[in-house]
């Protein structure tokens, strides 16, 4: 089992207990300590109560139909996600409330009320229809963090098209792979996006991707910055490529919401797994919206007057569930920022918190560790007194970072919600409830009411340390892997009978809190983002000079993990720093910058078992500078000794 050693150590002596602050408790949405028991007694009735907070065109006949591993929630119910996120608010005072406040990295600002956002979405939905997009068709979205990303997603939901958002940092090849897998008909991109002062050439990347796809009929291009677009040499292919603003100018009026079945797909989102090919996680309509709505309200204690900021990119599931669908369904004012936290200076996030009066702030441990390193002087320059709750997601948070967040950002006034969930779970699963839970730095505490999480061993017996397991279906669970239901069954449901296997190690403490210890499979978590070791390995061996590659995660101060690659080259190939740099660049080109190996070590041999399986565990020991574990099963133990010696001598 691969584990984060920092987290392991902290388990042994973490004695701090932080009860929710008294003023917070009095006003919190979730205030009944019996709620977990009540939900556990009848989870279906409990989730149905939440579902009734949404607007349904037709009621469901049955809350849950469970034929493991396939679940149907709110069977027979009809609704539309876009209607629930926008239209239904227009008959309330939220009509004129800011739905979206956006700031671009260069400092440009846009504000959209619920009315204004609905109008744009409805018009854009009309545009998509006109271009021939029908219910069930797939639309790929490859955009920077601009309002049009949310508009495009909601417009798809409005007409029942299935969106597949691809993170703007992914390479043309990754984009092409995702377009092809889903056979997307339309691609929505932008001329450029901003990151750390430079322009990301999204349309140029999209062009490169579209050379390897057959399914795209139209490419809609959002003009982020016409000047920069010209500088980047953006070209529009006649007949295929169309400017977003021209389509929006020429279309008249909007369209109504399509009536969707509760189990109609809402989106596909690709995530890394243990094989080289990313999996298209499929989420559906009624259950998904119910859980993201419920968790947004209770975990963030979202109130009408809040200003909520989740710093994730819409390209990840966090952006789907907790920038767009959950918060808008709950009628929040969502703040969205395009750029990097250290541009043009390291106080940018805190300046934004002050400027927009952010009350609820949700970010990743990797960011918190960077803020820590940059020093307290940055947050201290700004007035953070509006903040009332802090959240984290994406990876285990070490207690030191937790305490820093609590003291320096939250001024010991704000509860911290450490939320465990995954692309596959769709919504938050393990989390404190901020008005009820006494937290301990480093643990996500316990399952959200109505969710059933425990820790099992290989035999499926409850243990205090082993694998995290979800023992009952939950509304926002993935329904399948797009086009590959077998993989869905094998990946998540074959370890135990009818129990979901998330792939994380976990441990329970004396208070009954669940500590997430990191992935137990060949999946890395770099800065809160999942990367499959196999994906990086296939990118490496794709270079003709490489014979074999083994990739492992290496503990990293800021990112949680970084990537270390052990590479053997073919006969006659010269190794050295220039080859290492070229290989790193090759991985970036194949997958994207997030997958760049921090370290490449060339070796004559890789440690293998007698049956030929690469022993990544040993490579990980080497990469993390530990004593190397048991080598008795190796075909040739000398390989490891030689590697370790070279590594320790700094030949990396
Ligand atoms: C993996 C899921 C959920 C959105 C972001 C990541 C790790 C996530 C926590 C947490 C410890 C966490 C797990 C999980 N993870 N949240 N609060 N504490 N680990 O989504 O890319 O699907 O990755 O992230 O290892 O399995 P994802």
XYZ file of C-alpha atoms and ligand atoms in Angstrom:
679
model
C 0.000 0.000 0.000
C 1.444 3.373 -0.923
C 1.039 5.888 1.825
C 1.901 9.429 2.595
C 4.398 9.215 5.374
C 3.672 12.694 6.670
C 0.068 11.687 7.190
C 1.127 8.437 8.817
C 3.373 10.194 11.315
C 0.766 12.738 12.202
C -1.705 9.984 12.981
C 0.403 8.928 15.850
C 0.252 12.142 17.814
C -2.454 14.454 16.535
C -4.248 15.518 19.655
C -5.703 18.857 18.714
C -9.509 19.079 18.675
C -11.196 22.111 17.197
C -14.883 22.465 18.017
C -17.036 24.625 15.752
C -17.038 28.281 16.841
C -20.102 29.153 18.938
C -21.580 31.924 16.729
C -21.298 29.607 13.747
C -23.120 26.794 15.533
C -26.119 28.923 16.365
C -26.797 29.894 12.778
C -25.654 26.785 10.875
C -27.995 25.056 8.381
C -27.055 21.636 9.707
C -27.558 21.894 13.445
C -29.138 18.624 14.529
C -26.552 16.161 15.835
C -29.063 13.350 15.226
C -28.948 13.927 11.466
C -26.426 11.140 10.765
C -28.537 8.581 12.623
C -31.728 9.825 11.093
C -30.265 9.563 7.588
C -28.763 6.133 8.279
C -32.110 4.822 9.500
C -33.714 5.534 6.126
C -31.234 6.871 3.547
C -33.799 6.815 0.747
C -36.269 8.944 2.657
C -33.440 11.251 3.646
C -32.240 11.774 0.044
C -35.817 12.150 -1.159
C -36.184 15.040 1.261
C -33.224 16.737 -0.413
C -34.525 15.937 -3.893
C -37.757 17.719 -3.036
C -35.762 20.950 -2.709
C -35.325 20.794 -6.488
C -37.952 21.511 -9.142
C -39.258 18.395 -10.880
C -41.406 18.456 -14.012
C -42.690 15.034 -13.024
C -42.216 13.288 -9.695
C -40.245 10.070 -9.343
C -41.953 6.744 -8.781
C -39.236 5.155 -6.761
C -36.256 6.681 -4.929
C -33.704 3.972 -5.666
C -33.381 0.950 -7.866
C -30.189 -0.922 -7.009
C -28.958 -3.819 -9.072
C -25.283 -3.744 -8.123
C -23.281 -2.093 -9.515
C -25.981 -0.176 -11.361
C -28.088 2.333 -9.513
C -31.023 4.425 -10.622
C -32.041 7.323 -8.418
C -35.446 9.000 -8.467
C -36.693 6.547 -11.044
C -39.142 8.009 -13.530
C -38.614 11.576 -12.281
C -38.262 14.332 -14.875
C -36.285 17.527 -14.394
C -33.715 19.766 -16.005
C -30.464 20.786 -14.344
C -30.291 24.167 -16.076
C -33.843 24.949 -15.012
C -32.871 24.173 -11.426
C -29.683 26.227 -11.567
C -31.165 29.256 -13.303
C -34.783 29.483 -14.425
C -36.385 28.568 -11.151
C -34.576 31.413 -9.378
C -36.042 33.994 -11.732
C -39.407 33.985 -10.002
C -37.715 34.767 -6.675
C -35.724 37.763 -5.402
C -32.638 35.965 -6.691
C -33.603 37.174 -10.153
C -31.433 40.251 -9.676
C -28.809 38.667 -7.465
C -25.278 38.224 -8.805
C -24.958 34.609 -9.923
C -21.449 34.975 -11.244
C -18.774 37.524 -10.419
C -15.725 36.973 -12.551
C -12.274 38.474 -12.623
C -9.756 37.765 -15.345
C -6.085 37.481 -14.612
C -5.335 40.887 -16.159
C -7.975 42.399 -13.845
C -11.005 42.641 -16.124
C -14.300 42.137 -14.286
C -17.702 40.785 -15.365
C -20.813 40.347 -13.258
C -23.903 38.391 -14.272
C -27.150 38.284 -12.376
C -29.292 35.157 -12.392
C -31.416 36.902 -14.980
C -28.407 37.800 -17.108
C -26.830 34.391 -16.865
C -30.074 32.615 -17.714
C -30.530 34.810 -20.754
C -27.057 34.071 -22.089
C -27.367 30.359 -21.393
C -30.745 30.130 -23.027
C -29.487 31.948 -26.127
C -26.393 29.815 -26.353
C -28.537 26.699 -25.971
C -30.472 27.980 -28.979
C -27.192 28.409 -30.878
C -26.208 24.817 -30.136
C -29.595 23.548 -31.280
C -29.296 25.523 -34.503
C -25.931 23.897 -35.105
C -27.657 20.546 -34.933
C -26.858 19.515 -31.381
C -29.571 17.214 -30.108
C -30.415 15.608 -26.815
C -27.792 12.962 -26.028
C -25.159 14.423 -28.393
C -21.721 15.080 -26.910
C -20.158 18.531 -26.785
C -16.489 19.007 -25.870
C -15.566 22.144 -23.920
C -11.934 23.301 -23.858
C -12.008 26.739 -22.308
C -10.108 28.869 -19.843
C -11.773 29.956 -16.605
C -14.158 32.422 -18.200
C -17.929 32.770 -17.674
C -18.495 31.142 -21.063
C -17.267 27.849 -19.576
C -20.207 27.834 -17.162
C -22.520 29.186 -19.861
C -21.532 26.376 -22.230
C -22.027 23.673 -19.607
C -25.429 24.988 -18.586
C -26.495 25.429 -22.213
C -25.699 21.771 -22.854
C -27.688 20.786 -19.784
C -30.563 22.928 -21.024
C -30.949 21.004 -24.276
C -29.908 17.630 -22.889
C -26.553 17.493 -24.654
C -23.820 15.695 -22.721
C -20.792 17.874 -22.089
C -17.234 16.701 -21.775
C -15.094 19.459 -20.314
C -11.391 19.069 -20.968
C -9.029 21.029 -18.719
C -7.330 23.834 -20.679
C -3.912 22.640 -19.540
C -4.225 19.352 -21.401
C -2.306 18.833 -24.633
C -3.866 18.619 -28.111
C -3.324 14.881 -28.015
C -5.187 14.483 -24.726
C -7.987 16.643 -26.079
C -8.199 14.577 -29.265
C -8.345 11.336 -27.280
C -11.268 12.627 -25.215
C -13.110 14.001 -28.251
C -12.742 10.680 -30.028
C -13.771 8.536 -27.106
C -17.011 10.486 -26.685
C -17.453 11.199 -30.419
C -18.164 14.840 -29.686
C -19.974 16.757 -32.406
C -19.100 20.274 -31.338
C -15.989 21.681 -29.690
C -16.156 24.934 -27.743
C -12.856 26.685 -27.168
C -11.318 30.175 -26.958
C -8.651 32.053 -28.845
C -6.590 32.173 -25.641
C -6.579 32.010 -21.886
C -4.331 33.740 -19.394
C -2.007 32.020 -17.005
C 0.766 33.794 -15.141
C 0.784 36.681 -17.543
C 1.135 34.623 -20.674
C -1.480 33.546 -23.153
C -2.351 29.861 -23.502
C -2.997 29.143 -27.209
C -6.210 27.167 -26.805
C -7.507 27.513 -30.359
C -4.165 26.525 -31.834
C -4.173 23.467 -29.578
C -7.734 22.714 -30.602
C -6.730 22.919 -34.271
C -3.952 20.420 -33.653
C -6.396 18.134 -31.849
C -9.025 18.378 -34.592
C -6.513 17.060 -37.104
C -6.918 13.748 -35.315
C -10.672 13.669 -34.884
C -13.510 12.912 -37.322
C -16.560 13.667 -35.252
C -16.326 17.464 -34.813
C -18.721 19.312 -37.106
C -18.327 22.749 -35.584
C -15.815 24.531 -33.437
C -17.153 27.531 -31.533
C -14.491 30.020 -30.496
C -14.873 32.441 -27.606
C -12.909 35.622 -28.102
C -11.026 36.078 -24.854
C -8.766 38.767 -26.262
C -8.762 39.689 -29.940
C -5.355 41.323 -29.749
C -3.715 38.286 -28.195
C -5.630 36.032 -30.559
C -4.081 37.846 -33.506
C -0.651 37.583 -31.944
C -1.104 33.860 -31.547
C -2.092 33.604 -35.183
C -5.584 32.232 -34.524
C -7.147 30.999 -37.759
C -10.764 30.145 -38.418
C -11.487 27.270 -40.769
C -14.431 28.278 -42.974
C -17.492 26.100 -42.534
C -16.212 24.564 -39.323
C -15.072 27.376 -37.013
C -17.411 30.116 -35.813
C -16.972 32.952 -33.326
C -19.106 32.680 -30.213
C -19.936 36.389 -30.194
C -21.161 36.302 -33.788
C -23.412 33.331 -33.098
C -24.797 35.060 -30.008
C -25.328 38.297 -31.895
C -27.202 36.607 -34.709
C -29.432 34.278 -32.743
C -32.842 35.480 -31.679
C -34.155 34.472 -28.296
C -33.581 31.435 -26.218
C -35.013 27.949 -25.928
C -36.936 26.135 -23.217
C -35.419 23.471 -21.050
C -35.575 19.939 -22.382
C -37.468 17.557 -20.118
C -34.834 15.105 -18.950
C -35.194 11.795 -17.235
C -33.567 11.605 -13.819
C -31.146 9.037 -15.232
C -30.282 10.832 -18.491
C -26.539 11.590 -18.649
C -25.540 15.141 -17.721
C -21.841 14.932 -18.450
C -18.769 12.836 -19.066
C -15.559 13.764 -17.319
C -12.311 11.959 -18.035
C -10.066 10.945 -15.181
C -6.896 8.930 -14.881
C -6.919 5.321 -13.864
C -4.475 2.498 -13.550
C -4.214 1.934 -17.299
C -2.838 4.273 -19.931
C -6.272 5.348 -21.145
C -8.332 7.897 -19.153
C -11.828 6.808 -18.169
C -14.933 8.756 -19.149
C -16.836 8.970 -15.881
C -20.563 9.340 -16.573
C -22.824 11.392 -14.292
C -26.568 11.634 -14.643
C -29.209 14.163 -13.750
C -31.497 13.820 -10.724
C -29.279 12.078 -8.188
C -26.252 14.131 -9.129
C -28.000 17.449 -8.710
C -29.609 16.331 -5.463
C -26.298 15.469 -3.843
C -24.287 18.456 -5.084
C -27.100 20.747 -3.985
C -27.353 19.132 -0.551
C -23.617 19.133 0.072
C -23.169 22.715 -1.152
C -25.781 23.872 1.314
C -24.670 21.894 4.325
C -20.915 21.500 3.942
C -20.342 25.165 3.080
C -23.306 26.301 5.166
C -24.298 28.373 2.168
C -26.564 31.327 3.001
C -28.290 33.796 0.731
C -25.832 36.604 1.469
C -22.655 34.556 1.018
C -20.018 35.139 -1.588
C -18.559 31.795 -2.428
C -15.241 31.108 -4.103
C -13.967 27.696 -5.138
C -10.513 28.101 -6.684
C -10.648 24.943 -8.822
C -10.740 24.991 -12.609
C -14.001 24.018 -14.305
C -11.969 21.365 -16.117
C -11.997 19.225 -12.972
C -14.924 17.699 -11.154
C -14.589 20.233 -8.351
C -15.385 22.931 -10.879
C -18.386 21.015 -12.188
C -19.948 20.240 -8.831
C -18.842 23.187 -6.693
C -18.440 26.113 -9.069
C -21.342 25.461 -11.399
C -24.020 22.930 -10.479
C -24.137 22.803 -6.669
C -23.787 26.523 -5.939
C -26.116 27.696 -8.721
C -28.769 25.133 -7.809
C -28.544 26.532 -4.295
C -28.826 30.122 -5.568
C -25.340 31.238 -4.515
C -23.249 34.147 -5.671
C -20.254 32.420 -7.187
C -16.945 34.154 -7.622
C -14.740 32.856 -10.419
C -11.116 33.825 -11.091
C -9.245 33.065 -14.271
C -5.632 33.017 -13.254
C -2.825 31.984 -10.966
C -2.557 32.751 -7.229
C 0.860 34.390 -7.604
C 0.123 36.723 -10.474
C 1.101 39.537 -10.526
C 2.014 38.963 -6.862
C 1.618 36.368 -4.146
C -1.180 38.232 -2.456
C -3.582 38.001 -5.409
C -6.020 35.537 -3.806
C -6.193 37.519 -0.572
C -6.660 40.714 -2.487
C -9.572 39.058 -4.306
C -11.054 37.860 -1.005
C -10.948 41.400 0.311
C -12.120 43.057 -2.899
C -15.141 40.796 -3.370
C -15.910 40.148 0.283
C -15.521 36.395 -0.053
C -17.194 34.572 2.834
C -16.738 30.909 1.835
C -13.390 29.845 0.400
C -12.634 26.365 -0.983
C -9.155 25.418 -2.203
C -6.616 22.583 -2.340
C -3.920 21.616 0.182
C -1.263 22.102 -2.482
C -2.250 25.776 -2.714
C -2.310 26.130 1.065
C 1.219 24.745 1.293
C 2.373 27.232 -1.347
C 0.760 30.102 0.594
C 2.536 28.876 3.718
C 5.851 28.955 1.981
C 5.235 32.430 0.565
C 4.783 33.719 4.095
C 2.175 35.318 6.323
C 3.046 38.782 5.124
C 0.915 38.274 2.017
C -2.424 37.444 3.655
C -1.670 39.971 6.388
C -1.744 42.803 3.882
C -5.441 42.242 3.260
C -8.671 42.352 5.200
C -9.919 38.776 5.415
C -12.536 39.467 8.058
C -15.430 38.566 5.737
C -14.325 34.933 5.555
C -16.484 32.660 7.675
C -15.692 29.153 6.412
C -12.712 27.485 4.726
C -12.640 24.276 2.740
C -10.042 21.954 1.262
C -10.189 19.151 -1.287
C -8.063 17.022 -3.563
C -5.509 15.326 -1.348
C -4.777 14.702 2.302
C -4.004 17.922 4.143
C -1.116 17.670 6.541
C -1.954 18.971 10.041
C 0.652 21.748 9.795
C -0.992 23.176 6.678
C -4.401 22.734 8.305
C -3.294 24.750 11.369
C -1.764 27.453 9.210
C -5.005 27.757 7.234
C -6.949 27.857 10.488
C -4.763 30.500 12.136
C -3.419 32.713 9.377
C -6.375 32.713 6.974
C -9.299 31.802 9.230
C -7.988 33.740 12.258
C -9.275 30.818 14.344
C -12.773 32.018 13.596
C -13.653 29.887 10.562
C -14.455 26.185 10.605
C -12.417 24.146 8.115
C -14.152 21.493 6.034
C -11.714 18.900 4.687
C -13.838 17.211 2.037
C -13.000 13.803 0.602
C -14.582 12.805 -2.668
C -13.640 11.900 -6.256
C -14.537 12.479 -9.868
C -16.453 9.220 -9.590
C -18.418 10.124 -6.481
C -19.640 13.340 -8.133
C -20.216 15.063 -4.818
C -18.674 15.362 -1.364
C -18.730 12.074 0.588
C -16.644 12.452 3.748
C -16.573 15.816 5.457
C -17.203 17.682 8.661
C -20.516 19.495 8.986
C -19.251 22.913 10.004
C -21.775 23.660 12.731
C -21.662 20.203 14.285
C -18.323 18.490 13.864
C -15.376 18.861 16.197
C -12.472 18.592 13.785
C -8.971 17.229 14.129
C -6.397 18.669 11.727
C -5.740 16.170 8.939
C -8.927 14.120 8.903
C -11.979 14.543 6.695
C -13.842 13.115 9.748
C -16.923 11.114 8.765
C -19.366 10.429 5.962
C -21.943 13.054 4.999
C -25.385 12.019 6.306
C -26.889 9.442 3.959
C -23.449 8.270 2.758
C -22.010 5.014 4.066
C -18.229 4.914 4.321
C -16.096 2.418 6.160
C -12.687 0.750 6.108
C -12.285 -2.831 4.894
C -9.481 -5.318 4.335
C -9.058 -7.518 1.261
C -11.570 -9.987 2.673
C -14.188 -7.289 3.116
C -13.955 -7.281 6.903
C -14.196 -4.010 8.835
C -10.792 -2.961 10.100
C -9.194 0.153 11.597
C -6.653 0.465 8.798
C -7.118 -0.742 5.244
C -9.069 0.369 2.200
C -11.721 3.022 2.148
C -15.057 1.546 1.046
C -18.507 2.928 0.274
C -21.017 0.291 1.239
C -24.258 1.691 -0.174
C -25.183 3.502 -3.385
C -25.307 7.306 -3.202
C -27.224 9.703 -5.453
C -24.300 11.353 -7.295
C -22.383 8.149 -7.943
C -20.949 7.547 -11.395
C -23.255 5.334 -13.435
C -20.685 3.815 -15.777
C -17.531 4.468 -17.774
C -18.491 5.892 -21.139
C -18.542 3.044 -23.652
C -16.964 0.583 -21.239
C -19.277 -0.790 -18.596
C -16.972 -3.763 -18.091
C -14.191 -1.492 -16.987
C -16.642 0.244 -14.653
C -17.461 -3.065 -13.014
C -13.877 -4.307 -12.878
C -12.392 -1.063 -11.617
C -14.770 -0.180 -8.827
C -16.979 -3.139 -7.983
C -14.918 -6.284 -8.218
C -12.966 -6.044 -4.973
C -15.994 -6.714 -2.769
C -19.551 -7.717 -3.513
C -21.767 -4.693 -4.187
C -19.374 -2.337 -2.381
C -17.608 0.566 -4.055
C -13.801 0.587 -4.019
C -12.487 4.165 -4.339
C -8.790 3.218 -4.466
C -7.721 5.054 -1.306
C -6.111 3.735 1.851
C -7.695 4.846 5.123
C -7.401 4.597 8.871
C -9.799 5.225 11.736
C -8.748 7.123 14.868
C -9.981 6.773 18.429
C -12.795 9.299 17.810
C -14.046 7.273 14.857
C -12.697 9.766 12.311
C -11.574 8.507 8.914
C -8.079 9.540 7.810
C -7.447 9.257 4.084
C -3.923 8.010 3.474
C -3.617 8.344 -0.299
C -3.997 6.074 -3.303
C -3.380 2.372 -3.063
C -3.298 1.815 -6.824
C -0.992 3.053 -9.582
C -2.492 6.498 -9.539
C -0.545 9.596 -8.526
C -1.928 12.709 -6.946
C 0.063 15.703 -8.112
C -1.171 19.008 -6.720
C -4.607 17.515 -6.176
C -4.822 16.125 -9.702
C -4.933 12.527 -10.577
C -2.377 11.143 -13.013
C -2.017 7.480 -13.876
C 1.523 6.084 -13.724
C 0.694 4.081 -16.853
C -0.282 7.218 -18.755
C 3.104 8.784 -18.104
C 4.883 5.522 -18.828
C 3.183 5.173 -22.200
C 4.105 8.747 -23.030
C 7.737 7.965 -22.218
C 7.979 4.740 -24.203
C 6.311 6.562 -27.052
C 9.714 8.189 -27.601
C 11.555 5.786 -29.871
C 14.742 5.954 -27.825
C 13.053 4.620 -24.701
C 12.925 0.870 -24.107
C 11.059 0.779 -20.834
C 9.841 3.206 -18.192
C 8.517 2.943 -14.662
C 6.882 5.925 -13.027
C 6.313 6.465 -9.332
C 5.071 9.265 -7.091
C 7.644 10.924 -4.891
C 6.713 12.908 -1.813
C 6.734 16.626 -2.623
C 6.601 19.457 -0.089
C 4.065 21.519 -1.993
C 2.352 19.285 -4.519
C 1.903 16.272 -2.268
C 3.522 14.143 -4.928
C 5.758 14.757 -7.888
C 6.589 12.341 -10.671
C 9.808 10.326 -10.775
C 10.537 8.198 -13.833
C 13.020 5.353 -14.117
C 13.880 4.873 -17.744
C 15.885 2.329 -19.710
C 16.949 3.325 -23.208
C 17.577 1.292 -26.317
C 21.055 0.103 -27.382
C 23.349 2.882 -28.423
C 21.215 5.752 -27.123
C 23.191 8.342 -25.235
C 21.690 9.281 -21.865
C 22.141 12.550 -20.064
C 20.393 15.743 -19.055
C 19.498 16.714 -22.585
C 17.699 13.418 -23.173
C 15.997 13.781 -19.783
C 14.802 17.265 -20.750
C 13.581 16.065 -24.117
C 11.652 13.234 -22.500
C 10.071 15.593 -20.001
C 9.006 17.841 -22.864
C 7.628 14.829 -24.687
C 5.414 13.901 -21.737
C 4.145 17.495 -21.588
C 3.355 17.350 -25.275
C 1.536 14.019 -24.959
C -0.448 14.695 -21.793
C 0.032 18.252 -20.564
C 2.214 20.191 -18.149
C 0.665 18.616 -15.049
C 2.243 15.286 -15.987
C 5.833 16.559 -16.384
C 8.220 14.238 -14.509
C 10.250 16.185 -12.011
C 13.002 13.645 -12.180
C 14.177 11.114 -14.745
C 16.765 8.520 -13.776
C 18.284 6.383 -16.505
C 19.045 2.838 -15.562
C 20.305 -0.286 -17.293
C 17.623 -2.429 -15.644
C 14.399 -2.040 -13.754
C 13.730 -4.134 -10.672
C 11.361 -6.931 -11.644
C 9.820 -9.947 -10.082
C 10.644 -13.325 -11.575
C 7.384 -13.116 -13.478
C 8.509 -9.821 -15.010
C 6.346 -7.360 -13.066
C 8.056 -4.046 -12.331
C 8.317 -3.508 -8.570
C 7.230 0.106 -8.311
C 7.165 -0.102 -4.531
C 10.943 -0.433 -4.492
C 11.393 2.393 -6.960
C 9.254 4.538 -4.721
C 11.482 3.703 -1.771
C 14.461 4.786 -3.826
C 12.804 7.970 -5.076
C 11.828 8.962 -1.560
C 15.282 8.161 -0.186
C 14.093 5.421 2.151
C 15.632 2.101 3.054
C 14.545 -0.222 0.276
C 11.921 -2.772 1.325
C 11.832 -6.496 0.774
C 13.720 -7.454 -2.382
C 13.546 -11.225 -1.989
C 10.977 -11.676 -4.745
C 13.166 -9.898 -7.284
C 14.696 -11.702 -10.221
C 17.936 -9.802 -9.602
C 18.236 -7.921 -6.293
C 21.518 -6.331 -7.414
C 19.544 -4.071 -9.781
C 17.965 -2.254 -6.880
C 21.183 -1.825 -4.947
C 22.912 -0.323 -7.947
C 19.993 1.997 -8.617
C 19.802 3.159 -5.042
C 23.515 3.831 -4.919
C 23.343 5.921 -8.068
C 20.273 7.754 -6.896
C 21.758 8.588 -3.507
C 24.934 9.789 -5.157
C 22.838 12.370 -6.915
C 22.972 10.923 -10.388
C 19.378 11.868 -10.969
C -8.696 11.442 -5.214
C -9.755 11.840 -6.193
C -12.636 15.484 -5.542
C -12.091 16.543 -6.321
C -10.616 16.628 -6.489
C -9.890 15.347 -6.795
C -7.831 12.331 -3.238
C -9.600 14.029 -2.691
C -9.274 14.332 -0.567
C -9.238 14.691 0.807
C -7.531 13.119 1.101
C -8.372 13.357 -1.023
C -8.151 10.868 -3.047
C -9.209 10.604 -4.080
N -8.587 13.200 -2.361
N -10.013 14.720 -1.633
N -10.060 15.616 1.332
N -8.358 14.049 1.607
N -7.499 12.753 -0.184
O -10.641 14.514 -7.627
O -9.023 13.735 -9.375
O -11.093 12.429 -8.825
O -9.149 12.523 -7.248
O -8.157 12.611 -4.600
O -7.019 10.099 -3.286
O -9.323 9.253 -4.447
P -9.999 13.284 -8.350
